[in-house]
CSV table of C-alpha atoms and ligand atoms in Angstrom, one decimal:
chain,number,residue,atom,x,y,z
A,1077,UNK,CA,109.6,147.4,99.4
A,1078,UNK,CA,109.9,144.6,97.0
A,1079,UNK,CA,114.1,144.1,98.2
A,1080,UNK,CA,112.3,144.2,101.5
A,1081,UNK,CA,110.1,141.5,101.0
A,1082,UNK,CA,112.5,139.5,99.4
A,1083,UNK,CA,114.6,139.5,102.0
A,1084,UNK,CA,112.7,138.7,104.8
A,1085,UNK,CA,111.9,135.5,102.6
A,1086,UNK,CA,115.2,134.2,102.4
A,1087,UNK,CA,115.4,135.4,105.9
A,1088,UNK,CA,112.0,132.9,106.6
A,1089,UNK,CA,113.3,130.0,104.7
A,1090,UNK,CA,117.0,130.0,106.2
A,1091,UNK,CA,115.6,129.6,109.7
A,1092,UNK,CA,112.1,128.2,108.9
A,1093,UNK,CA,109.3,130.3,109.5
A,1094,UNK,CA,106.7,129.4,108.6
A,1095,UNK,CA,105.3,133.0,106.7
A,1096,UNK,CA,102.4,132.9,104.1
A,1097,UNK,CA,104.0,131.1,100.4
A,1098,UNK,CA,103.6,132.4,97.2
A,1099,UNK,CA,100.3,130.9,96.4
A,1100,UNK,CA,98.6,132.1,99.9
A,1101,UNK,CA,100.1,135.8,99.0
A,1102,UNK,CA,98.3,136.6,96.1
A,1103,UNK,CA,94.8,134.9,97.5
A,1104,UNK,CA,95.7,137.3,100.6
A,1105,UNK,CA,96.7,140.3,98.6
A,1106,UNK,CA,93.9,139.9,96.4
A,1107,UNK,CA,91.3,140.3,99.2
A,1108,UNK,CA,92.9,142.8,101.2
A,1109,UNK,CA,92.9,144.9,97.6
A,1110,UNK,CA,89.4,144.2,97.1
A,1111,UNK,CA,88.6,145.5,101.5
A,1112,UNK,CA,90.8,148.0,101.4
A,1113,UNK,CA,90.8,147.4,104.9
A,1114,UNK,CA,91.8,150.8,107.7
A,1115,UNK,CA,91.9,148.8,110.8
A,1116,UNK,CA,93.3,145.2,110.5
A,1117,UNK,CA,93.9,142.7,113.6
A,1118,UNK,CA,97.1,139.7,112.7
A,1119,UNK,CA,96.9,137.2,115.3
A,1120,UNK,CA,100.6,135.7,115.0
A,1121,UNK,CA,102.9,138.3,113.2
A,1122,UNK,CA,106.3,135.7,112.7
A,1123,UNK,CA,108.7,138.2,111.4
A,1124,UNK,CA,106.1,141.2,110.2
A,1125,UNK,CA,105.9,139.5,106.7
A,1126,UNK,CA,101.7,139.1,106.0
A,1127,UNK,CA,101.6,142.5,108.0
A,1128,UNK,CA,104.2,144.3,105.5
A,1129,UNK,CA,101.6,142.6,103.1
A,1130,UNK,CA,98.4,143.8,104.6
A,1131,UNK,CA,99.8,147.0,104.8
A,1132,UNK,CA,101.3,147.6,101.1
A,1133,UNK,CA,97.1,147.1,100.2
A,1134,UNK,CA,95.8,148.5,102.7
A,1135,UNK,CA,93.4,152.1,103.0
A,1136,UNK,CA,95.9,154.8,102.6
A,1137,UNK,CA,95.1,155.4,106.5
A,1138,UNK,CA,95.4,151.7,107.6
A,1139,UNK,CA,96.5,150.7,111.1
A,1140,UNK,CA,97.7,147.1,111.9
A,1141,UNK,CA,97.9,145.9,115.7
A,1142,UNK,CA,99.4,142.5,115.5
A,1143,UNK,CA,99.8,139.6,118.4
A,1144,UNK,CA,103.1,137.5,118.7
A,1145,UNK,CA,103.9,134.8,121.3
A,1146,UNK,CA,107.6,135.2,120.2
A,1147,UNK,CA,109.8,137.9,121.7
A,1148,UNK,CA,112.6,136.9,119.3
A,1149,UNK,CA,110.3,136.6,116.0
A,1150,UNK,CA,108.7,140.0,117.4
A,1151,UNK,CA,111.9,141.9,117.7
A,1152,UNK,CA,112.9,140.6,114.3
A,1153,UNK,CA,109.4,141.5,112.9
A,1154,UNK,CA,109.9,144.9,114.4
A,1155,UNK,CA,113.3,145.4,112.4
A,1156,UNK,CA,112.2,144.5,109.3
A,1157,UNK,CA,109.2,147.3,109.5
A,1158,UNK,CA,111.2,149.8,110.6
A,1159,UNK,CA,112.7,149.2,107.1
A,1160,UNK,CA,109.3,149.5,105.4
A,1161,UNK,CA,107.4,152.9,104.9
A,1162,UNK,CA,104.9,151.6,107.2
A,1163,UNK,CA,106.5,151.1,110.6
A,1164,UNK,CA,104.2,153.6,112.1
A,1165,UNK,CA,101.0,151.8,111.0
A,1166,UNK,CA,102.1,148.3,112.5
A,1167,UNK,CA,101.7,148.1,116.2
A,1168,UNK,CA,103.1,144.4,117.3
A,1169,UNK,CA,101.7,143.0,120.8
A,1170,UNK,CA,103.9,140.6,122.4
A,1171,UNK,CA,101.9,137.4,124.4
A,1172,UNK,CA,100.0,134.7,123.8
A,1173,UNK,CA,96.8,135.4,121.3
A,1174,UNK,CA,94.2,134.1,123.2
A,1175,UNK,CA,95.0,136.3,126.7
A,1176,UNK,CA,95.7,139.8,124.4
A,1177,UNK,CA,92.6,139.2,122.9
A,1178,UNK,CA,90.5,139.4,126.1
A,1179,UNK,CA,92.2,142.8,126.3
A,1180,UNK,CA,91.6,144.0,123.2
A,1181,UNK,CA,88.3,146.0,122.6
A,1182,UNK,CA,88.3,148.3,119.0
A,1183,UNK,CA,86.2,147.4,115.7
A,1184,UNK,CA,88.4,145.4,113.1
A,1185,UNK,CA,87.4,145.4,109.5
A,1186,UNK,CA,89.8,142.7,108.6
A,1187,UNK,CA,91.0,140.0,110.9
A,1188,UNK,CA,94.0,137.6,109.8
A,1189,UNK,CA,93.9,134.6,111.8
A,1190,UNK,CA,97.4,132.9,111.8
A,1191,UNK,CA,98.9,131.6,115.0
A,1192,UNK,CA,98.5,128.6,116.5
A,1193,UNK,CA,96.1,126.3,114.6
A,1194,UNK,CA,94.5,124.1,117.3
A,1195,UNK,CA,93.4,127.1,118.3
A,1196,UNK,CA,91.9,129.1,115.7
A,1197,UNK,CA,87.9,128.4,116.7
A,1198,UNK,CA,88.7,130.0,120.3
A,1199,UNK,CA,90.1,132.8,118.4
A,1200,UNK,CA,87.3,133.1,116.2
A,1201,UNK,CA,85.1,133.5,119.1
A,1202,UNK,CA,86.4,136.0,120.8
A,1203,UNK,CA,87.4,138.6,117.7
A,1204,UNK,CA,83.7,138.0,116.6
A,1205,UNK,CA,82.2,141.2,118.8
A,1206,UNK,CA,85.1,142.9,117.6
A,1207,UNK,CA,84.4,142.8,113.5
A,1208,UNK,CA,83.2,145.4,111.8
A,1209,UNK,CA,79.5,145.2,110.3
A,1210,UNK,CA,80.5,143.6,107.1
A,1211,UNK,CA,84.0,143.0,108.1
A,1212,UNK,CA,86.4,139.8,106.7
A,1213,UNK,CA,88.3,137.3,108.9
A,1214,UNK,CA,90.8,135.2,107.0
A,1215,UNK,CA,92.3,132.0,108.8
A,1216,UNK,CA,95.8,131.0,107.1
A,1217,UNK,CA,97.0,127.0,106.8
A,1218,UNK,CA,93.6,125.5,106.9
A,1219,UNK,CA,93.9,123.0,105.1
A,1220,UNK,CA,97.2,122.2,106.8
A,1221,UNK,CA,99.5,120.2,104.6
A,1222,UNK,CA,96.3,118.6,102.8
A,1223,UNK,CA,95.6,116.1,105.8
A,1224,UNK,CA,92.5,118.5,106.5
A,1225,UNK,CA,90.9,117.3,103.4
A,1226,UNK,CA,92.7,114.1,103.2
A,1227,UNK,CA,90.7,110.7,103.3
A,1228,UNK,CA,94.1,109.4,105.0
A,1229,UNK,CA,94.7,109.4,108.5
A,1230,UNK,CA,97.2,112.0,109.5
A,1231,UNK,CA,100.4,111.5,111.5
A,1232,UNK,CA,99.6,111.3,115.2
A,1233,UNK,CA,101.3,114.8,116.0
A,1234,UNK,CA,99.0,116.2,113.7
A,1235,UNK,CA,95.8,114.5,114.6
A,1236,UNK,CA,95.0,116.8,117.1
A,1237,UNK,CA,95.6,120.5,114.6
A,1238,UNK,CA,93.7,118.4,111.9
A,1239,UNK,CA,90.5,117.5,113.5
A,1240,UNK,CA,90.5,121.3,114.7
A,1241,UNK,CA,91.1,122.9,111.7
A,1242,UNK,CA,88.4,120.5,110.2
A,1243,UNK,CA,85.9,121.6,113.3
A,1244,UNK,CA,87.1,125.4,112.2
A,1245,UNK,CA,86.3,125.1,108.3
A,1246,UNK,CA,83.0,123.1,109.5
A,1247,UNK,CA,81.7,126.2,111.8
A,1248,UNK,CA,82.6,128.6,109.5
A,1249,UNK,CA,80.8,127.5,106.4
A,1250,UNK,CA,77.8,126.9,108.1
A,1251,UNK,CA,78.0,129.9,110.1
A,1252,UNK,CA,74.4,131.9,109.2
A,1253,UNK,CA,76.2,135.5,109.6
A,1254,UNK,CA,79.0,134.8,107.2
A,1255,UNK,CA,79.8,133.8,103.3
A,1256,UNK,CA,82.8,131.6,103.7
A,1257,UNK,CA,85.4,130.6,100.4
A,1258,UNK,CA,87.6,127.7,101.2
A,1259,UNK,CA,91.0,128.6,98.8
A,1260,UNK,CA,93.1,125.9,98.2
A,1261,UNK,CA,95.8,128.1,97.3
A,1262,UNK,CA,99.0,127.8,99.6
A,1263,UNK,CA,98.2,125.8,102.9
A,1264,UNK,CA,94.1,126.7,102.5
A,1265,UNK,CA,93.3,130.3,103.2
A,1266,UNK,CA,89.0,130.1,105.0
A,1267,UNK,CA,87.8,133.7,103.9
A,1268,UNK,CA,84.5,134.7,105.6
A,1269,UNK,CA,82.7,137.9,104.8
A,1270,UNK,CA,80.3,138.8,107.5
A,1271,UNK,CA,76.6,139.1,106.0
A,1272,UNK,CA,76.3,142.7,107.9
A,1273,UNK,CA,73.4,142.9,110.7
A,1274,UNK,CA,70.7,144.7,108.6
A,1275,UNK,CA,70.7,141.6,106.3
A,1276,UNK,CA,68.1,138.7,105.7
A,1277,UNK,CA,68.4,135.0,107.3
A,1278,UNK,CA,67.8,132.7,105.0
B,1408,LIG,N1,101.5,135.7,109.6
B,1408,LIG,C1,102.9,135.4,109.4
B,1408,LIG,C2,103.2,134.0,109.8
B,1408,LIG,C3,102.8,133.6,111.2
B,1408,LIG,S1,103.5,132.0,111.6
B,1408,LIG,C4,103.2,135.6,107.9
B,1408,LIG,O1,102.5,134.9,107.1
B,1408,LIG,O2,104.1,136.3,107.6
B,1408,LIG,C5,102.7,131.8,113.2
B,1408,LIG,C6,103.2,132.6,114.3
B,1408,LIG,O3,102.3,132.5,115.4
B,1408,LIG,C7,104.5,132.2,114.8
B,1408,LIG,O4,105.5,133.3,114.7
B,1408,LIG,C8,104.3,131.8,116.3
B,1408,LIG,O5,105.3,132.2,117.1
B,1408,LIG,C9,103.0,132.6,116.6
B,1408,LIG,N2,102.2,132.0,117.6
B,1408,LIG,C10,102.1,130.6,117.9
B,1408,LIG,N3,101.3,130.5,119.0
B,1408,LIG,C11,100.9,131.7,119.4
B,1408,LIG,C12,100.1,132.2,120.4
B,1408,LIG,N4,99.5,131.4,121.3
B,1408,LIG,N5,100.0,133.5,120.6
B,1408,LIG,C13,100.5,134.4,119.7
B,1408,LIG,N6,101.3,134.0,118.7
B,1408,LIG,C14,101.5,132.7,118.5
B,1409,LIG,MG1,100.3,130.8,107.9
């Protein structure tokens, strides 16, 4: 697993994708060790690296369904899987995020949010009735380069991604149904732990 891994990150750096760094992994492996998570939802699977992740942590009984716009990235992603132990626990759907998630309808205890980032508020929305009481959704590359954060002005092609990601951060910390940790590890990793129904508003 570890030659896998390896591999698929020299794989990720020769052509550049963009898959979770070093710093992001062990703020992501950390939490799914903590959830021990059996169903997980991956909204942008690259080449199947954050999913071999997930699963490697994961419940014993864990099943993955993750959405790639891609056909190439997915076909690579699938390869490298089927080297893993867990190719049958990762299901990848092929499409855009936004339209597979109007079609999907299960209970996720964990959600990884890592696609496209102007869009990660829309997504939010609409995996909401689908976490678990309790459940976790992580959103990858928050803090986006550190313009999010930045007092600076960030490049124009960017201005559009930053403002969002700022607007996602912003709804999720003051969200009343969920306990949100910005990390600064990696690219920013926003980890909100639902509050469960039964509990208190305060
Ligand atoms: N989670 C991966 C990295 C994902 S990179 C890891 O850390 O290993 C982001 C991925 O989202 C890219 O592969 C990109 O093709 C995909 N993506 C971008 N826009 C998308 C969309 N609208 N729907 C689904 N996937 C999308
Ligand atoms: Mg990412």
């Amino acid at each position: 697993m570890e030659q896998l891994l390896k591999k698929m990150e020299i794989y990720a750096q020769e052509r550049h994708v963009p898959i979770i760094n070093e710093n992001g992994k062990a703020v992501l492996t950390k939490i799914i060790a903590d959830e021990k998570p059996h169903n997980v939802l991956e909204i942008g699977t690259a080449i199947g690296y954050s999913a071999l992740l997930i699963a490697k942590n994961s419940a014993d009984d864990v099943h993955i369904t993750t959405l790639e716009l891609s056909e190439e990235r997915a076909n690579v992603a699938r390869t490298f899987i089927n080297e893993s132990e867990y190719a049958k626990k990762v299901k990848i759907m092929l499409g855009d995020a936004a339209e597979l998630l109007d079609q999907l309808d299960d209970r996720y205890d964990l959600i990884f949010i890592d696609a496209a980032k102007g869009q990660y508020l829309n997504y939010f929305n609409k995996v909401l009735p689908m976490l678990a009481d309790k459940g976790v959704i992580i959103a990858d590359n928050v803090l986006f380069r550190g313009y999010v954060q930045s007092e600076e002005k960030p490049p124009r092609r960017y201005k559009t991604i930053v403002a969002r990601l700022r607007e996602y951060i912003e709804t999720v910390t003051h969200h009343a149904e969920f306990d949100t940790t910005i990390y600064e590890n990696g690219d920013g990793l926003a980890v909100s732990h639902h509050r469960g129904k039964n509990i208190e508003k305060t």
